[in-house]
């Protein structure tokens, strides 16, 4: 994955002017068919743009306005709200602060060449908004250039309108530091609109001395960030902390996916406190041949962590013993741990942790209340190192109680192999429903207030939204991410909060891009499988801890054309799924009888290998009806379906999305809020999606003189050159 990104970015030629192979191409081709013709036209346009770009760069390079440059005096005195290292070494540091309409960046990078920053919804340069800046080694002048990557190639060219404003730029022996500003929405089609969604921040550094030359970069990469996050500031009052972490747990080298759970006893507190935030503690020591691995790329395998509250019974002795154990491999943990069901902190890769809004806290140390917690860590050990791991969560708490007791609620699609995403799909949607019966039965009369939401899925998810339905009308989205990136998961504050009444419905919808996959993706906990979940922070606390849905087994298999399996009835299969998916306390099913030893094995496997969420069962189910699939395993059947046929996948998507849903309503003591139900997708009027809404633009851009934008020969006339000088001077004047 990383290699692929690196390869994609390695053709990040910054505003490079030279394109010999395109020239050859356009001359030697006879431009016979219309398709080629369009392509040739495009290339000609690109070439013109590149010449224009090189003309601007050339102008910058030939100016000698200053010989001595006291860089420090131009540094802004802004207070930076955010600061992120864009690479693992800390060679590229980005700071920024925004107002309602503009955003100011400071980029510090270990190079004396150019620095480049890009914004995009995809992880590559195509269609990206790019900005390149450098400090002239001879005279200390800083330069900035607004570029973009066209949609059809990886080669940045200068924008027609320059929307980036240089504030300061200087370099010392090792670093180049540039400060610049832009509008959030520049109203320029060649620029990216910086909004609430996750943005891919692309960056590249030129080799030392590459001031205007803009050859290939020496280093480049990308990382996802949300630029408009509110600043999360912990209270000024001192906080205490409780470190919930494993103690040198050995992760075997041959386990790519491991879920480890351990119970912890909370600190002994005389009175109720409030948890107000948490931060990850990542402490992983990869080992090879008995020795620590010290390579820089030996990243921690910690993928996500969830801390749950346990509803322990009277037997404190038992819980104390459990708290003394090293913990258990997820599926083999003691059954009593199933009561550790209410999440209180959910961390996933890419997050620095969270502080709760100032009006809420999660209770800790209540008299007679919860005092045991379970930490669950998902290790994604793709490097297959042996790892000595002491990771966990630092919980911040305070005796200064806040206005409301908050809790987290999990909602979405129940994690099971029946959550199927077909391969080769650009936009495939699935939904999980939290039923009105469930919220009606578990919430207080006046409803709850939703504060923030963490949207969670894995690598192929591109959009996640949390919908809110009251009666037959959808209300505005509670939360929505249109450029989801599983490497960056941070909860999203719901502006102004949201009143959610009992009897309202919650719908978590995920949209996946599976074009890179050849086989169907099944739901599950491994990073290669998929999920569709939201963790909702709300107050006041209720007993509700989890509210999910999945397609009923019969409807699921029928959707894929299967009428009957050779050994097990659909009902039996359903029972296996429900028991392995941690949905315990099932009412006994009348026809649940095990015919033979083989069937028994399924059941037992299901219970023991609960972590595979039914994947091995799908391999073992042999189709009996219809005849055309007879003797095939369901998995083989699934793998061989003609997924490239759009009508088929559309039909499947619609039937699973708008069809029947089996809903689960789990309370924090592991009992059911309402019994499992099978219901139709709710009938409601959708709200308009605001993706395409018009934005009003008031910002006046800095225009390059028209003679430049129209010029196709770039350096051709003196008029062009003097206009370029003007443009460049205009930019520099803003800068100083
Ligand atoms: C050069 O600038 C960088 C970034 O501002 C700074 O971290 C570093 O300490 C500076 N080095 C010297 C030798 O001043
Ligand atoms: C884990 O073991 C190492 C030595 O092997 C020790 O330095 C470290 O403190 C231990 N970590 C914890 C959390 O006990
Ligand atoms: C909600 O619960 C009340 C009783 O608590 C009941 O009268 C009402 O019909 C329920 N509504 C729904 C939509 O289930
Ligand atoms: C779209 O914007 C309008 C007006 O700002 C708002 O009322 C509506 O709820 C928004 N729709 C969604 C889906 O958020
Ligand atoms: C299915 O397998 C059984 C037993 O292995 C065999 O008798 C039967 O002919 C097979 N049916 C088909 C349609 O292949
Ligand atoms: C959904 O609701 C609308 C209006 O309330 C109604 O006209 C329509 O028939 C309903 N559809 C279904 C499938 O119930």
XYZ file of C-alpha atoms in Angstrom, residues 66-76 106 135-136 139-142 167-173 175-179 735-736:
32
model
C 18.093 41.716 -2.771
C 21.455 40.460 -1.790
C 21.002 40.370 1.928
C 17.741 39.194 3.381
C 16.952 39.341 7.045
C 14.415 36.559 6.992
C 13.405 36.541 10.632
C 11.907 39.986 10.467
C 9.252 38.704 8.065
C 8.055 35.849 10.219
C 4.451 36.262 11.299
C 3.529 27.526 8.021
C 13.892 30.556 -1.099
C 16.457 31.708 -3.650
C 19.497 36.458 -2.502
C 17.108 34.967 0.061
C 14.001 35.938 -1.842
C 11.030 33.699 -1.209
C 3.636 35.896 4.036
C 7.263 35.033 4.667
C 9.929 32.620 3.620
C 13.503 31.996 4.729
C 16.023 29.235 5.001
C 18.851 28.368 7.344
C 21.571 25.735 6.967
C 15.531 24.023 6.674
C 13.221 26.041 4.487
C 10.323 27.735 6.245
C 7.430 29.254 4.322
C 4.301 30.978 5.559
C 4.619 38.939 0.889
C 6.697 41.710 2.385
